[in-house]
Coordinates of C-alpha atoms in Angstrom, one line a residue:
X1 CA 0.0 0.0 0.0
X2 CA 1.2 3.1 -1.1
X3 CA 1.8 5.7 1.5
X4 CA -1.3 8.4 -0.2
X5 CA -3.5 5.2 -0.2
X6 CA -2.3 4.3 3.7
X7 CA -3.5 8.1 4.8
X8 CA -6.5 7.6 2.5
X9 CA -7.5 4.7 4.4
X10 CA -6.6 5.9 8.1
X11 CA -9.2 9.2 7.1
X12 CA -12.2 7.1 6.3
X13 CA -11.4 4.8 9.4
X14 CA -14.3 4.9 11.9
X15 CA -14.1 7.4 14.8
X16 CA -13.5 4.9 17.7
X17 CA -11.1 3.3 15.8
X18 CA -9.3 6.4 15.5
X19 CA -9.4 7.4 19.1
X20 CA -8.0 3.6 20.1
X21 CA -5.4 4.2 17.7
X22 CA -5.0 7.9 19.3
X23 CA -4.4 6.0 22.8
X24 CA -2.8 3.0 22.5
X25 CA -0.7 2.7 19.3
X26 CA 0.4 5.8 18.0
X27 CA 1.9 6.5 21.7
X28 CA 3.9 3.3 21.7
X29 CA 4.7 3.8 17.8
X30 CA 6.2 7.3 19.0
X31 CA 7.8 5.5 22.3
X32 CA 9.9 3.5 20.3
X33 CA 11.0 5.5 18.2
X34 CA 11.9 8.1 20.4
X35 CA 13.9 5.8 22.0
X36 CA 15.0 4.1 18.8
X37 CA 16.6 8.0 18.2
X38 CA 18.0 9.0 20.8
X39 CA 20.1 6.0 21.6
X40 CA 21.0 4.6 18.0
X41 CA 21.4 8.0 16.0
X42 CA 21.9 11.3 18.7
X43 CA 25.4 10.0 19.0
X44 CA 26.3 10.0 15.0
X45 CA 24.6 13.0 14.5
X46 CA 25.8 15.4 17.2
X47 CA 24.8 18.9 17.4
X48 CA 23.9 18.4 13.6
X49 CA 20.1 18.4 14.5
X50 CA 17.8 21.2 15.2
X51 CA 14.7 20.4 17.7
X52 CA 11.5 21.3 17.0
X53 CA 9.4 22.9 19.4
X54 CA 6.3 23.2 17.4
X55 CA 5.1 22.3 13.8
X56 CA 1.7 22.8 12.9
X57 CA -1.0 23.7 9.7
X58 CA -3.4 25.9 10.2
X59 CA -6.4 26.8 8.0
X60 CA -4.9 23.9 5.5
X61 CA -1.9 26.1 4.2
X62 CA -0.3 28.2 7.2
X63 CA 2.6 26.7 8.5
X64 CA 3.9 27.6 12.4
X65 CA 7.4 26.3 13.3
X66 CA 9.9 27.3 16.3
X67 CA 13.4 25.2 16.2
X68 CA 15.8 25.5 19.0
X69 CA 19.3 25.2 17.9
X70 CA 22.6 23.9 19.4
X71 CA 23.9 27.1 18.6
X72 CA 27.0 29.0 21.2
X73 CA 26.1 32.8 21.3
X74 CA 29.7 33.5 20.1
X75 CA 29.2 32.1 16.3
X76 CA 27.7 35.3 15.3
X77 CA 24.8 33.5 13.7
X78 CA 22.8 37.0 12.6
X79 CA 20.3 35.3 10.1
X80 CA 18.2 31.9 9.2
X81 CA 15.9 30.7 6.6
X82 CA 14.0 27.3 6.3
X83 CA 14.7 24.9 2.8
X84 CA 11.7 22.9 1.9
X85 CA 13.8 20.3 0.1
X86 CA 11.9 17.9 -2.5
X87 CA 13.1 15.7 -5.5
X88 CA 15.0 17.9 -7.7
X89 CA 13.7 21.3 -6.4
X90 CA 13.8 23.6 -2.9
X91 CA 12.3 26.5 -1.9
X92 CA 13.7 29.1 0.6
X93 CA 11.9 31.3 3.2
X94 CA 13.6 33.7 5.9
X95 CA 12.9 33.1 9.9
X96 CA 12.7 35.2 12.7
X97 CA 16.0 34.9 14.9
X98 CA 16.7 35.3 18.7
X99 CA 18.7 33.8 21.4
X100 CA 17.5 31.7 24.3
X101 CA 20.3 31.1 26.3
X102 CA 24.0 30.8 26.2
X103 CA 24.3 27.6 23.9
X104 CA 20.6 27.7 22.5
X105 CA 19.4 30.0 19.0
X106 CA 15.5 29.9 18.8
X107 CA 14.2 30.5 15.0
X108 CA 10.8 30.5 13.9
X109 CA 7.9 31.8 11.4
X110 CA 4.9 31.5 9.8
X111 CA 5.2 30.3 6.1
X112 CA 2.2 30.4 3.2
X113 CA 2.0 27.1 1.6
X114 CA 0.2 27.0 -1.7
X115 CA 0.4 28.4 -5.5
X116 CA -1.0 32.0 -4.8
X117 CA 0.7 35.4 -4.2
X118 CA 3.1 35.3 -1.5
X119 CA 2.7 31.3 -1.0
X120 CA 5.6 28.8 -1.1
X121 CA 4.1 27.0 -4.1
X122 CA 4.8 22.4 -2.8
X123 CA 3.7 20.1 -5.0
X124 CA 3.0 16.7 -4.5
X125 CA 5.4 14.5 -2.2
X126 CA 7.2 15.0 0.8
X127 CA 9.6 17.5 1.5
X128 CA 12.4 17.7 4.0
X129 CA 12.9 20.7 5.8
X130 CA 16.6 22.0 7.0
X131 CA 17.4 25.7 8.6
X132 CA 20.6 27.6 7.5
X133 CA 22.3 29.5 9.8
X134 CA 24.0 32.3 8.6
X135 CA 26.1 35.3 9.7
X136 CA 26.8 38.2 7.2
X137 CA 25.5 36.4 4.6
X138 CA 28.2 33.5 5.0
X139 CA 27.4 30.4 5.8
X140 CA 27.7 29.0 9.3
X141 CA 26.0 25.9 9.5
X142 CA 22.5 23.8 8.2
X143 CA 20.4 21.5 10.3
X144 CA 18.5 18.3 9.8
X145 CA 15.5 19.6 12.3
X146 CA 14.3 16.5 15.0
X147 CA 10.5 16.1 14.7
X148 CA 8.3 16.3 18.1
X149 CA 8.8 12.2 19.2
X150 CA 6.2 12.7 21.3
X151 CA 2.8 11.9 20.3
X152 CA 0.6 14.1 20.5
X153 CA -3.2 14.1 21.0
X154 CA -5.2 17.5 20.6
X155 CA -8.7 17.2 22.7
X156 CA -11.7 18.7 21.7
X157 CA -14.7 17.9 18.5
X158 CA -12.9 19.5 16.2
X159 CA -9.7 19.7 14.9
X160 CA -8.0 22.3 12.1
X161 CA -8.3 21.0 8.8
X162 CA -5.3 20.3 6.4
X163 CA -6.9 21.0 3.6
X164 CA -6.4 24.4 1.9
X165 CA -9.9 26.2 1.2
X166 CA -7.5 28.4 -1.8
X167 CA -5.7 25.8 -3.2
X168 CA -7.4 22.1 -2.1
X169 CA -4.1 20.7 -1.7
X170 CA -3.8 18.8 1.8
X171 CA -0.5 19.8 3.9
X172 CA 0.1 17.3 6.7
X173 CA 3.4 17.4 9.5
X174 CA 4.7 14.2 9.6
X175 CA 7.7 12.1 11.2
X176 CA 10.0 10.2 9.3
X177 CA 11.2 7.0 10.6
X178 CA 14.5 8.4 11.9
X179 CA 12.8 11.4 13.8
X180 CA 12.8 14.5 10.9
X181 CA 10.4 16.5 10.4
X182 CA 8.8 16.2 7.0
X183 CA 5.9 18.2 5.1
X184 CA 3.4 15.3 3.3
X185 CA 1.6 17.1 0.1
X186 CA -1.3 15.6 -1.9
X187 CA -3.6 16.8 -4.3
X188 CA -7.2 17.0 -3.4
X189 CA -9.5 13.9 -3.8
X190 CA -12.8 15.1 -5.5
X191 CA -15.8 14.7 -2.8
X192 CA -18.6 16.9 -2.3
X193 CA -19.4 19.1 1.0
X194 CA -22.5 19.6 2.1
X195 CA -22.9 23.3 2.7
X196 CA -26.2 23.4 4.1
X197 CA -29.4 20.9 4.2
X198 CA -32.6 22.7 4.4
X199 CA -35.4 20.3 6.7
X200 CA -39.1 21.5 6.4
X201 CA -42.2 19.9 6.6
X202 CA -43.0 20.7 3.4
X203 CA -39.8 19.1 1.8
X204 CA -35.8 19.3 2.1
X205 CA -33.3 21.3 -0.2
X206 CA -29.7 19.9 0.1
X207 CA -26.7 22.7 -1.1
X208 CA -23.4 21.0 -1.7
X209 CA -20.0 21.6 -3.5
X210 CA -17.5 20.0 -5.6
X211 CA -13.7 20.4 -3.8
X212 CA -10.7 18.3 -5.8
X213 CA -11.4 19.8 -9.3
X214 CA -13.3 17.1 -11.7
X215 CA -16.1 17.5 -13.7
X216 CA -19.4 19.5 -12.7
X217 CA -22.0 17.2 -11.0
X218 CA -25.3 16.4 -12.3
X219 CA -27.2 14.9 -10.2
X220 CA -27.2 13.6 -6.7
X221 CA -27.8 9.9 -6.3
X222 CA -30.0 8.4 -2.8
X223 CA -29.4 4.2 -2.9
X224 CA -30.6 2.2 -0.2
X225 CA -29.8 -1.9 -0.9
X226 CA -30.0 -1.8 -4.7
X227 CA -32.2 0.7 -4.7
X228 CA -31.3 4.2 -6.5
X229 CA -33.2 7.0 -7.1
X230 CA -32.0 10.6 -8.4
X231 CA -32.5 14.2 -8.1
X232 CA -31.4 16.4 -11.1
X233 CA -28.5 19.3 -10.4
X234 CA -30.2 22.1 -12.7
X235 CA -28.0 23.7 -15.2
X236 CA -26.0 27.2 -14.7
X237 CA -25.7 27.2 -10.4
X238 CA -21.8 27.7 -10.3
X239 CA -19.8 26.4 -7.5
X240 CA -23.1 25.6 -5.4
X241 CA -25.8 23.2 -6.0
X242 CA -28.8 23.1 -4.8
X243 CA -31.3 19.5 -5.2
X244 CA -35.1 19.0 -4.1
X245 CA -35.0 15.6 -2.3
X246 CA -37.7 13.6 -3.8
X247 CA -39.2 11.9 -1.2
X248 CA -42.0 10.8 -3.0
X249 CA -39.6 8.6 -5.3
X250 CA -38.2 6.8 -2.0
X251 CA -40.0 3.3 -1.2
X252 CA -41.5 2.5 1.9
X253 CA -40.9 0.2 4.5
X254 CA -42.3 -0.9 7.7
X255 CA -39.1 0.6 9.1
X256 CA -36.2 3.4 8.7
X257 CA -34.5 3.0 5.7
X258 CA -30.9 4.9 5.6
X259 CA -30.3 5.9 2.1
X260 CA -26.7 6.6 1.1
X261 CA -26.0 10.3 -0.7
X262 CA -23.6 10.9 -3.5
X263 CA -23.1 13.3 -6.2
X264 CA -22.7 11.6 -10.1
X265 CA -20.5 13.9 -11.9
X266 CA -20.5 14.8 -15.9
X267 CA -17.8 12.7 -16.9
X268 CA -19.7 9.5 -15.1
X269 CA -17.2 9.8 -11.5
X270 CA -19.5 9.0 -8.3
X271 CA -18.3 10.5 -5.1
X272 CA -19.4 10.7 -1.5
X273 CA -21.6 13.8 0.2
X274 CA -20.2 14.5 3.4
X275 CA -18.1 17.1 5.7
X276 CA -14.7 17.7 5.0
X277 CA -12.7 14.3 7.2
X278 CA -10.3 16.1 9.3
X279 CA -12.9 18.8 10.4
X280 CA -14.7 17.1 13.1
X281 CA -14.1 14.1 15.4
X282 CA -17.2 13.0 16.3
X283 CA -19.9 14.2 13.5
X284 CA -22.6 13.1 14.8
X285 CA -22.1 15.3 17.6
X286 CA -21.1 18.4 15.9
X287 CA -23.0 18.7 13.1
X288 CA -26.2 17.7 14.8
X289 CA -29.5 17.9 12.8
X290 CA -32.9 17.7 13.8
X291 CA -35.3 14.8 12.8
X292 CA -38.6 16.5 10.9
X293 CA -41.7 14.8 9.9
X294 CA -42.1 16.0 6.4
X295 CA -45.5 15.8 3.9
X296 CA -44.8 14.4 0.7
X297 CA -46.8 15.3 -2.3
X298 CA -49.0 12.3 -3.0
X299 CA -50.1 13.1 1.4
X300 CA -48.2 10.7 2.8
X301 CA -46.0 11.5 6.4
X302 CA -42.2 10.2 6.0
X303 CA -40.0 11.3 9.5
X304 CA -36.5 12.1 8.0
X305 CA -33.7 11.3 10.0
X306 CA -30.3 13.7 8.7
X307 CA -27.4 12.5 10.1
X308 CA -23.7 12.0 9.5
X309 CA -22.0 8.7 9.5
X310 CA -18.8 7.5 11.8
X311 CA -17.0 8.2 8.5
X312 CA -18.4 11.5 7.7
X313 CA -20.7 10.9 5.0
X314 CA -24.0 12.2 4.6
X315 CA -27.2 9.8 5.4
X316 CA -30.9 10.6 5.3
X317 CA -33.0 8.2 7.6
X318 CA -36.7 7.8 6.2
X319 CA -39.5 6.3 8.2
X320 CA -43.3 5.9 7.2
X321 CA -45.4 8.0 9.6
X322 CA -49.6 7.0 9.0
X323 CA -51.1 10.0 7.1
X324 CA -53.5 12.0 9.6
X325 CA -56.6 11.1 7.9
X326 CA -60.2 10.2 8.9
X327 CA -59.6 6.1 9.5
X328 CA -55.9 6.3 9.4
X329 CA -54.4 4.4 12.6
X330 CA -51.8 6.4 14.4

């Protein structure tokens, strides 16, 4: 398995999976090789490694990072700028500098990562990172900059996405085998985000959009079993589309059916309604909707169930409700 189809797979994993491997595995992971690090390889490397003290993504495309460096205050290190280095290119961004202490150089910054004005334009791959030090524009030294070893496990619903609402691309921090910090870029999967679901008694309007690039979507798809029924996208709505859920098309049951909601794009592609994966934890609990009792229009009472699945993606939950008419049980 390659390593985009690995983090493919650990997104879609269900929530409690996640938080077992959150608790159990991905601190022992990070306990052996932490250990793995400092016994094996701090004493080849020396002072040739910077520490991090923080690496994060915000917003999907604003990098944080503060290094401490082995660095005496004698060197006369005046300057320092962070290399992005990836197969057969590098890019190169200045960092603050100030000293910490007698033997310890603290450098950090804020970097734009994306192709727009100002951004530090990574494509696709991983990229090493490495600070040069510098002192009146000479050369002093460059560091291989230690990763976090620690895992760490942010509390809370919701987390900060790493995907970029200007360019779609995904920028993740991750930890190489050996302990450096590396910068993981992919291109956005297409998928479709629910921007807002409309629930009345009268009937339900469900707004969506296309993030990953691909061909415009014309219709959105409801299955249940082997059972599929559509709602046309209507021509000319840009980057938003808004469906009628037909109800009335749905089959009944003596029970909730869930039916399944995906988007069917021009050039034949079928991909999954939902909210974006690395926005919320627990779904269910943050995007919580309220079940409606809605009318269809052949009279009949259907109670309609929104929801969001342990992997994110968007269900509708449709039960029969007796019509309130003269005879009709309850």
């Amino acid at each position: 398995m390659t390593s985009d189809a690995a983090r493919i797979a650990l997104d879609v994993l269900p929530v409690r999976t996640q938080q077992v491997l959150d608790r159990r595995v991905r601190p022992q992971a990070a306990a052996v090789r932490k250990t793995a690090v400092t016994t094996a390889l701090h004493p080849f490397v020396g002072d040739r490694r910077g520490r991090v003290l923080h690496a994060s993504v915000l917003d999907g495309h604003t990098f944080n990072i503060q290094v401490s460096l082995p660095v005496p205050a004698d060197s006369g290190a005046d300057a320092a700028h962070l290399f992005f280095v990836g197969s057969g290119s590098h890019h190169r961004v200045p960092l603050a500098v100030r000293r910490a202490g007698p033997q310890e150089l603290l450098v950090e910054g804020t970097v734009l990562l994306g192709p727009m004005p100002g951004g530090t334009d990574l494509t696709p791959g991983r990229w090493r990172l490495r600070v040069l030090l510098t002192s009146g524009g000479r050369k002093l030294n460059a560091f291989d900059l230690e990763g976090p070893l620690d895992a760490a496990e942010a509390g809370g619903p919701t987390q900060s996405p790493t995907v970029s609402v200007l360019s779609g691309r995904s920028h993740r921090v991750r930890i190489s085998p050996l302990g450096l910090l590396r910068i993981s870029v992919a291109e956005p999967r297409p998928h479709a985000v629910v921007e807002r679901f409309e629930l009345r008694h009268s009937g339900a309007h469900l707004t969506f959009r296309v993030v990953g690039g691909g061909a415009p979507p014309v219709s959105v798809e409801l299955s249940h079993d082997n059972t599929v029924r559509h709602a046309a996208v209507p021509a000319g709505q840009g980057d938003l589309c808004t469906v009628e859920i037909p109800f009335d098309e749905l089959p009944r049951a003596d029970s909730e059916q869930v039916w399944h909601v995906h988007a069917r794009l021009r050039d034949g592609t079928r991909i999954v309604v939902g909210r974006e994966l690395e926005v919320a934890r627990v779904p269910r609990t943050v995007f919580r909707m309220r079940t409606v009792l809605v009318a269809t229009r052949s009279g009949e009472l259907v109670r309609v169930r929104p929801h969001y699945s342990a992997r994110h993606q968007f269900r509708l939950g449709c039960t029969p409700v007796a019509s309130a008419r003269p005879g009709a049980s309850s």
